[in-house]
Short mmCIF file of C-alpha atoms in Angstrom, two decimals:
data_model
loop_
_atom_site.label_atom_id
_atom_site.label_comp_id
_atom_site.label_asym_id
_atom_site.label_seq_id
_atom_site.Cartn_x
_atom_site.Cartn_y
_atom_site.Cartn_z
CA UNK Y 588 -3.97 12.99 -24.61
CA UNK Y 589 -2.61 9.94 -25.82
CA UNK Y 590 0.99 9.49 -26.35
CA UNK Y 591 2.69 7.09 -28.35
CA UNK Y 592 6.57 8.58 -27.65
CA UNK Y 593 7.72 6.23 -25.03
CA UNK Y 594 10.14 8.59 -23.85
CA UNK Y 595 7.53 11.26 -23.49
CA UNK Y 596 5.31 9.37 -21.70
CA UNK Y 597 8.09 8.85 -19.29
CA UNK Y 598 8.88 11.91 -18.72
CA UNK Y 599 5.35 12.89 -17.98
CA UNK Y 600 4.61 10.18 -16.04
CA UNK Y 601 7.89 11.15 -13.70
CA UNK Y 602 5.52 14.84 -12.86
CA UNK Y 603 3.03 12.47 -10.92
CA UNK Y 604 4.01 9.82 -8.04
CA UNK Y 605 1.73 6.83 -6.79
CA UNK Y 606 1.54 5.52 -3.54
CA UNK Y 607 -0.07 2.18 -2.42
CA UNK Y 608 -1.34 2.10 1.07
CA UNK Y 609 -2.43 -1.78 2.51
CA UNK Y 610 -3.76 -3.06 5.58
CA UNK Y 611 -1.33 -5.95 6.50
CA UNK Y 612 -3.38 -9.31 6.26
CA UNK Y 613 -4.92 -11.48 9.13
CA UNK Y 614 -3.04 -11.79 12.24
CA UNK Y 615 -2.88 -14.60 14.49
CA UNK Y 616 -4.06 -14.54 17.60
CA UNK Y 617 -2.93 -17.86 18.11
CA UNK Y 618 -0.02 -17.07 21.10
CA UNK Y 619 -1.69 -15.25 23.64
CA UNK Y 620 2.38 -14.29 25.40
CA UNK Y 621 2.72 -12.21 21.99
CA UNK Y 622 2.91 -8.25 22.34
CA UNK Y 623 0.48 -6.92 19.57
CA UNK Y 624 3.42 -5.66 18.44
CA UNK Y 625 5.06 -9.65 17.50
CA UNK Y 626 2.23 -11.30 16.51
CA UNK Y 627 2.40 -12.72 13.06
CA UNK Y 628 0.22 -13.63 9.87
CA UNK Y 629 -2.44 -16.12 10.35
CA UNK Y 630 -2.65 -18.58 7.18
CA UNK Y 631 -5.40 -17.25 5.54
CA UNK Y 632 -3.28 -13.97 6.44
CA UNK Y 633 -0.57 -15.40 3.93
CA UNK Y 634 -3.02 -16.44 1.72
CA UNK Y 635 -4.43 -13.25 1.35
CA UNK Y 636 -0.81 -11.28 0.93
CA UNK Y 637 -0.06 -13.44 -1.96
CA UNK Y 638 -3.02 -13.00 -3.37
CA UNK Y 639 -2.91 -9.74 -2.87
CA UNK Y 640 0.63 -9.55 -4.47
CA UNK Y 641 -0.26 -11.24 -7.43
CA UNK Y 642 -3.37 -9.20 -8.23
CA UNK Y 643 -0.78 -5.89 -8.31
CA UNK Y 644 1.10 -8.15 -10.48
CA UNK Y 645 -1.03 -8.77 -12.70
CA UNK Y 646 -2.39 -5.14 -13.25
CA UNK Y 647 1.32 -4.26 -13.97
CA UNK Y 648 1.37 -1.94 -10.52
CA UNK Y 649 4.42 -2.29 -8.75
CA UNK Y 650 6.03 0.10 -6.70
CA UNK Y 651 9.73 1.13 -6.74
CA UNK Y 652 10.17 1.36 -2.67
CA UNK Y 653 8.59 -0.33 0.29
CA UNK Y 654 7.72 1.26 3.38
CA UNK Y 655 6.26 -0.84 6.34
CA UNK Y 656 4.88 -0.80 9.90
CA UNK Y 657 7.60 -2.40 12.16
CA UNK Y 658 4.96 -4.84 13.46
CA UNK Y 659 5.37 -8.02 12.32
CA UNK Y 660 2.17 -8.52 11.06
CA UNK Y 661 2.47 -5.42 8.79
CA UNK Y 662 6.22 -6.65 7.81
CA UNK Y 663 5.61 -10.23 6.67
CA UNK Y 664 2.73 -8.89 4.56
CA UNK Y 665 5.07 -6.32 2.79
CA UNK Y 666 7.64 -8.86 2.20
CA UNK Y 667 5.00 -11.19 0.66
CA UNK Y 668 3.58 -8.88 -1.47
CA UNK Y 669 7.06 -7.40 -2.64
CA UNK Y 670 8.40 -10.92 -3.55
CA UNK Y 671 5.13 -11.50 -5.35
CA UNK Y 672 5.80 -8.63 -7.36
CA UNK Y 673 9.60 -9.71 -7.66
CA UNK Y 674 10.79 -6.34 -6.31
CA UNK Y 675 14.32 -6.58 -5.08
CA UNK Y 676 16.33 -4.39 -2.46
CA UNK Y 677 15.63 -3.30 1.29
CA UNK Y 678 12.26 -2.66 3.46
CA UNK Y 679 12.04 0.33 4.85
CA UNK Y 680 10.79 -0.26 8.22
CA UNK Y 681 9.42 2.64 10.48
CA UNK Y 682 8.21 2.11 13.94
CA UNK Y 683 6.20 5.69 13.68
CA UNK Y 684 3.91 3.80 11.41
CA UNK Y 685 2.69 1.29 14.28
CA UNK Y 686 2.63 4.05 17.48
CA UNK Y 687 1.40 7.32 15.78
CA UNK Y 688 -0.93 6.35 13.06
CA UNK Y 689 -1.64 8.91 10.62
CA UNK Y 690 1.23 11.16 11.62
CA UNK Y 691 4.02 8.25 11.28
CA UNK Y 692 2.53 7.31 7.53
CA UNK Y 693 2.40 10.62 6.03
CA UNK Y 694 6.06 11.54 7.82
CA UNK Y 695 7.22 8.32 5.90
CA UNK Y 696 5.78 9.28 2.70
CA UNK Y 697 7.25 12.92 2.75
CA UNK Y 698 10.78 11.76 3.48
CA UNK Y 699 10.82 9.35 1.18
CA UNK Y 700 13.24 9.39 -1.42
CA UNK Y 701 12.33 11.62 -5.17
CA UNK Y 702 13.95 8.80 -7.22
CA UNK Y 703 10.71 6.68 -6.47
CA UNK Y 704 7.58 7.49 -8.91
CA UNK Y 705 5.15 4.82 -6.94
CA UNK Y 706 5.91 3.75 -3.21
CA UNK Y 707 4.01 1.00 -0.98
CA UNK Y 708 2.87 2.31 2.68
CA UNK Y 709 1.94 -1.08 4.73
CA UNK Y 710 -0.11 -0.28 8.12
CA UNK Y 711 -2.82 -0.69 10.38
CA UNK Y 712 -6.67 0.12 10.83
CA UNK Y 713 -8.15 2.32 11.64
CA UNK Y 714 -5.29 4.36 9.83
CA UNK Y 715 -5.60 2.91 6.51
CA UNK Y 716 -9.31 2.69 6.96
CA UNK Y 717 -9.07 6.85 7.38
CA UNK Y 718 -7.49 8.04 4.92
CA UNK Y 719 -9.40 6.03 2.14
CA UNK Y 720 -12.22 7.62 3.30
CA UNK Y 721 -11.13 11.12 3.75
CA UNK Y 722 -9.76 10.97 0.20
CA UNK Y 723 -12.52 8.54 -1.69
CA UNK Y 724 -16.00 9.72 -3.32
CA UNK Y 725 -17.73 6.66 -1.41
CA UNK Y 726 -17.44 5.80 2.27
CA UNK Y 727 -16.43 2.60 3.65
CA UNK Y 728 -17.71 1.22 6.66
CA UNK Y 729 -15.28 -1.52 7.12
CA UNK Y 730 -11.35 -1.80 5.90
CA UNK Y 731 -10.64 -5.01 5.66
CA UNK Y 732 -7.33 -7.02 6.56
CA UNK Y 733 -4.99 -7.18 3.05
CA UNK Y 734 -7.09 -4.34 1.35
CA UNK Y 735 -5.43 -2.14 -0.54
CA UNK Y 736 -6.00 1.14 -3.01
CA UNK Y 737 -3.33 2.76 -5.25
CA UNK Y 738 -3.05 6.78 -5.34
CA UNK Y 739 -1.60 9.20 -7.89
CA UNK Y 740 -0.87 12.73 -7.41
CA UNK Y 741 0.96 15.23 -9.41
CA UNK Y 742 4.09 15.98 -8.20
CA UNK Y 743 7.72 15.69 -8.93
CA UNK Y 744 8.70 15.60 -4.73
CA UNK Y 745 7.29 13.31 -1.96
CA UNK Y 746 7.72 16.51 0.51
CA UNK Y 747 4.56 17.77 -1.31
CA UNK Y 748 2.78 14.90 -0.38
CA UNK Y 749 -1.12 15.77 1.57
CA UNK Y 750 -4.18 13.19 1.35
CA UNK Y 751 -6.18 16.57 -0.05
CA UNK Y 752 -4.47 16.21 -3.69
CA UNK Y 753 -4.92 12.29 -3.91
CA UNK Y 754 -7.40 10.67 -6.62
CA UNK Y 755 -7.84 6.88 -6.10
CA UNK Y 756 -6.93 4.35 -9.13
CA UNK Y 757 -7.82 1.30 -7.40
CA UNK Y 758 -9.23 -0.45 -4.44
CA UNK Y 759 -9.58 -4.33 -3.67
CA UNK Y 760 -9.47 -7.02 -1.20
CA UNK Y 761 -9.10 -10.79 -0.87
CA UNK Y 762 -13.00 -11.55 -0.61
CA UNK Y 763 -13.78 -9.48 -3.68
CA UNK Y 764 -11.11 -11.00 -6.07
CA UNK Y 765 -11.98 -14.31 -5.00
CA UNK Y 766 -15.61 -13.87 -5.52
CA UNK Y 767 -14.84 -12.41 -8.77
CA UNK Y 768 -12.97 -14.73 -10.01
CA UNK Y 769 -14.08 -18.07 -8.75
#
Protein backbone atom coordinates (compact mmCIF):
# COMPACT_ATOMS: atom_id res chain seq x y z
CA UNK A 1 0.00 0.00 0.00
CA UNK A 2 1.27 3.23 -0.73
CA UNK A 3 0.79 6.08 1.53
CA UNK A 4 1.03 9.56 0.84
CA UNK A 5 -0.11 10.85 4.69
CA UNK A 6 3.21 11.59 6.15
CA UNK A 7 1.93 11.21 9.48
CA UNK A 8 0.53 7.82 8.67
CA UNK A 9 3.40 6.55 7.29
CA UNK A 10 5.03 7.41 10.52
CA UNK A 11 3.04 5.88 12.53
CA UNK A 12 3.26 2.67 10.63
CA UNK A 13 6.64 2.75 10.17
CA UNK A 14 7.06 3.12 14.27
CA UNK A 15 5.19 -0.94 14.28
CA UNK A 16 8.54 -2.19 12.61
CA UNK A 17 12.28 -1.51 13.98
CA UNK A 18 15.61 -1.91 11.86
CA UNK A 19 18.75 -2.94 13.04
CA UNK A 20 22.16 -2.65 11.24
CA UNK A 21 24.71 -5.20 12.17
CA UNK A 22 28.66 -4.43 10.74
CA UNK A 23 31.80 -6.12 10.96
CA UNK A 24 34.23 -3.38 12.25
CA UNK A 25 36.82 -2.66 9.37
CA UNK A 26 40.52 -3.88 9.00
CA UNK A 27 42.57 -4.08 12.01
CA UNK A 28 46.11 -3.53 12.35
CA UNK A 29 48.28 -5.91 13.20
CA UNK A 30 50.93 -3.55 13.13
CA UNK A 31 51.94 -3.64 17.25
CA UNK A 32 52.50 -7.05 18.05
CA UNK A 33 52.43 -5.89 22.43
CA UNK A 34 48.59 -5.10 21.56
CA UNK A 35 45.87 -7.43 23.32
CA UNK A 36 43.37 -8.33 20.45
CA UNK A 37 41.31 -6.58 22.50
CA UNK A 38 43.43 -2.77 21.78
CA UNK A 39 44.36 -3.15 18.51
CA UNK A 40 43.10 -0.46 16.23
CA UNK A 41 41.94 0.27 12.51
CA UNK A 42 44.44 -0.26 9.86
CA UNK A 43 44.18 2.62 7.08
CA UNK A 44 42.47 0.93 4.59
CA UNK A 45 40.37 -0.03 7.86
CA UNK A 46 39.41 3.81 8.02
CA UNK A 47 39.04 3.95 4.58
CA UNK A 48 36.62 1.41 4.46
CA UNK A 49 34.42 2.83 7.67
CA UNK A 50 34.01 6.02 5.87
CA UNK A 51 33.13 4.59 3.02
CA UNK A 52 31.04 2.54 4.55
CA UNK A 53 29.39 5.53 6.41
CA UNK A 54 28.78 7.43 3.50
CA UNK A 55 27.15 4.67 1.46
CA UNK A 56 24.32 4.49 4.56
CA UNK A 57 24.31 8.10 3.97
CA UNK A 58 23.57 8.22 0.92
CA UNK A 59 20.71 5.56 0.90
CA UNK A 60 19.10 7.81 3.62
CA UNK A 61 19.66 4.76 6.39
CA UNK A 62 20.70 6.02 9.54
CA UNK A 63 20.08 4.64 12.74
CA UNK A 64 18.82 6.46 15.88
CA UNK A 65 21.28 4.54 18.53
CA UNK A 66 24.70 2.97 18.35
CA UNK A 67 25.68 -0.07 19.96
CA UNK A 68 29.37 -1.32 19.73
CA UNK A 69 31.88 -4.05 20.66
CA UNK A 70 34.21 -2.54 23.37
CA UNK A 71 37.20 -3.51 21.22
CA UNK A 72 38.76 -0.86 19.76
CA UNK A 73 38.70 -1.99 16.48
CA UNK A 74 34.87 -2.40 16.57
CA UNK A 75 34.64 1.22 18.42
CA UNK A 76 36.61 3.44 16.03
CA UNK A 77 34.60 1.90 13.19
CA UNK A 78 31.23 2.84 14.91
CA UNK A 79 32.38 6.25 15.60
CA UNK A 80 33.42 6.66 11.94
CA UNK A 81 30.49 5.52 10.53
CA UNK A 82 28.18 7.51 13.04
CA UNK A 83 30.00 10.84 12.28
CA UNK A 84 29.66 9.99 8.62
CA UNK A 85 26.12 9.81 9.05
CA UNK A 86 26.23 13.03 11.36
CA UNK A 87 24.48 11.18 14.22
CA UNK A 88 25.02 12.97 17.47
CA UNK A 89 24.87 11.67 21.21
CA UNK A 90 26.65 8.69 23.14
CA UNK A 91 28.04 5.05 22.02
CA UNK A 92 26.78 2.50 23.69
CA UNK A 93 29.61 0.31 24.38
CA UNK A 94 29.14 -3.38 25.64
CA UNK A 95 31.97 -5.63 26.44
CA UNK A 96 29.42 -8.83 26.07
CA UNK A 97 29.61 -8.07 22.42
CA UNK A 98 33.52 -8.89 22.17
CA UNK A 99 33.61 -12.13 24.87
CA UNK A 100 30.23 -13.92 24.19
CA UNK A 101 29.44 -13.49 20.59
CA UNK A 102 26.02 -14.15 19.64
CA UNK A 103 24.66 -14.10 23.16
CA UNK A 104 26.22 -10.47 24.04
CA UNK A 105 24.63 -8.98 20.50
CA UNK A 106 21.21 -10.18 20.78
CA UNK A 107 21.24 -9.26 24.86
CA UNK A 108 22.20 -5.70 23.51
CA UNK A 109 19.55 -5.54 21.02
CA UNK A 110 16.71 -6.70 23.46
CA UNK A 111 17.60 -4.13 26.12
CA UNK A 112 17.85 -1.56 24.01
CA UNK A 113 15.79 1.31 24.42
CA UNK A 114 11.78 1.36 22.48
CA UNK A 115 12.29 5.05 21.55
CA UNK A 116 14.77 3.80 18.76
CA UNK A 117 12.97 2.56 15.35
CA UNK A 118 16.55 1.51 13.64
CA UNK A 119 19.71 0.71 15.88
CA UNK A 120 23.47 -0.08 14.68
CA UNK A 121 25.07 -3.43 16.30
CA UNK A 122 29.05 -3.15 15.51
CA UNK A 123 30.96 -6.66 16.11
CA UNK A 124 33.11 -9.32 15.16
CA UNK A 125 33.31 -12.49 12.80
CA UNK A 126 32.41 -15.10 12.92
CA UNK A 127 29.34 -13.51 14.81
CA UNK A 128 28.25 -11.19 12.23
CA UNK A 129 29.19 -13.67 9.60
CA UNK A 130 26.37 -16.11 11.52
CA UNK A 131 23.66 -14.52 11.78
CA UNK A 132 23.54 -13.18 8.09
CA UNK A 133 23.50 -16.50 7.18
CA UNK A 134 21.08 -18.01 9.51
CA UNK A 135 18.66 -15.24 8.54
CA UNK A 136 19.56 -14.67 4.55
CA UNK A 137 18.06 -16.75 1.45
CA UNK A 138 21.81 -17.09 0.09
CA UNK A 139 24.84 -18.30 2.02
CA UNK A 140 27.99 -16.52 2.38
CA UNK A 141 31.16 -18.10 2.58
CA UNK A 142 33.18 -15.21 3.67
CA UNK A 143 32.07 -11.89 5.86
CA UNK A 144 34.19 -9.48 5.12
CA UNK A 145 35.84 -6.66 7.38
CA UNK A 146 33.34 -3.28 7.15
CA UNK A 147 30.38 -5.38 5.66
CA UNK A 148 27.29 -4.60 6.67
CA UNK A 149 23.31 -5.58 6.07
CA UNK A 150 20.29 -3.64 7.44
CA UNK A 151 17.22 -5.70 9.04
CA UNK A 152 13.56 -4.85 9.61
CA UNK A 153 11.17 -6.64 11.70
CA UNK A 154 7.77 -5.86 12.87
CA UNK A 155 7.61 -4.89 16.17
CA UNK A 156 6.87 -2.02 18.40
CA UNK A 157 9.60 -3.47 21.42
CA UNK A 158 13.31 -4.49 21.05
CA UNK A 159 12.52 -7.29 23.88
CA UNK A 160 10.79 -9.12 20.95
CA UNK A 161 13.75 -9.10 19.09
CA UNK A 162 14.91 -13.11 17.53
CA UNK A 163 17.06 -13.50 14.17
CA UNK A 164 13.90 -16.00 13.11
CA UNK A 165 11.53 -12.84 12.28
CA UNK A 166 14.35 -10.77 10.41
CA UNK A 167 14.06 -10.07 6.46
CA UNK A 168 17.27 -8.45 5.05
CA UNK A 169 17.01 -4.88 3.16
CA UNK A 170 20.53 -4.60 2.34
CA UNK A 171 23.95 -6.03 2.27
CA UNK A 172 27.37 -4.42 1.03
CA UNK A 173 30.98 -4.09 1.50
CA UNK A 174 33.94 -1.87 0.61
CA UNK A 175 35.17 -4.08 -2.46
CA UNK A 176 31.71 -4.19 -4.00
CA UNK A 177 30.91 -0.39 -3.84
CA UNK A 178 34.17 0.39 -5.11
CA UNK A 179 33.97 -1.93 -7.96
CA UNK A 180 30.65 -0.61 -8.65
CA UNK A 181 31.29 2.55 -8.75
CA UNK A 182 34.74 3.09 -10.11
Amino acid sequence: MIIKNGLIYLLERNLSKRILFSRHAKSSWGNLGSSDHDRSLSQRGIDSAHLMGSKLLDNNMIPDFFISSSAKRALDTCKIIKNEVNVYGEIQTVNKIYTDGLDGILSSIQLADNQYNFIAIFGHNPTMHQIYNNISNTYLSKFPTSALFVCSFNSKRWESFSLSNLKIEIYDYPKNIKYNFK
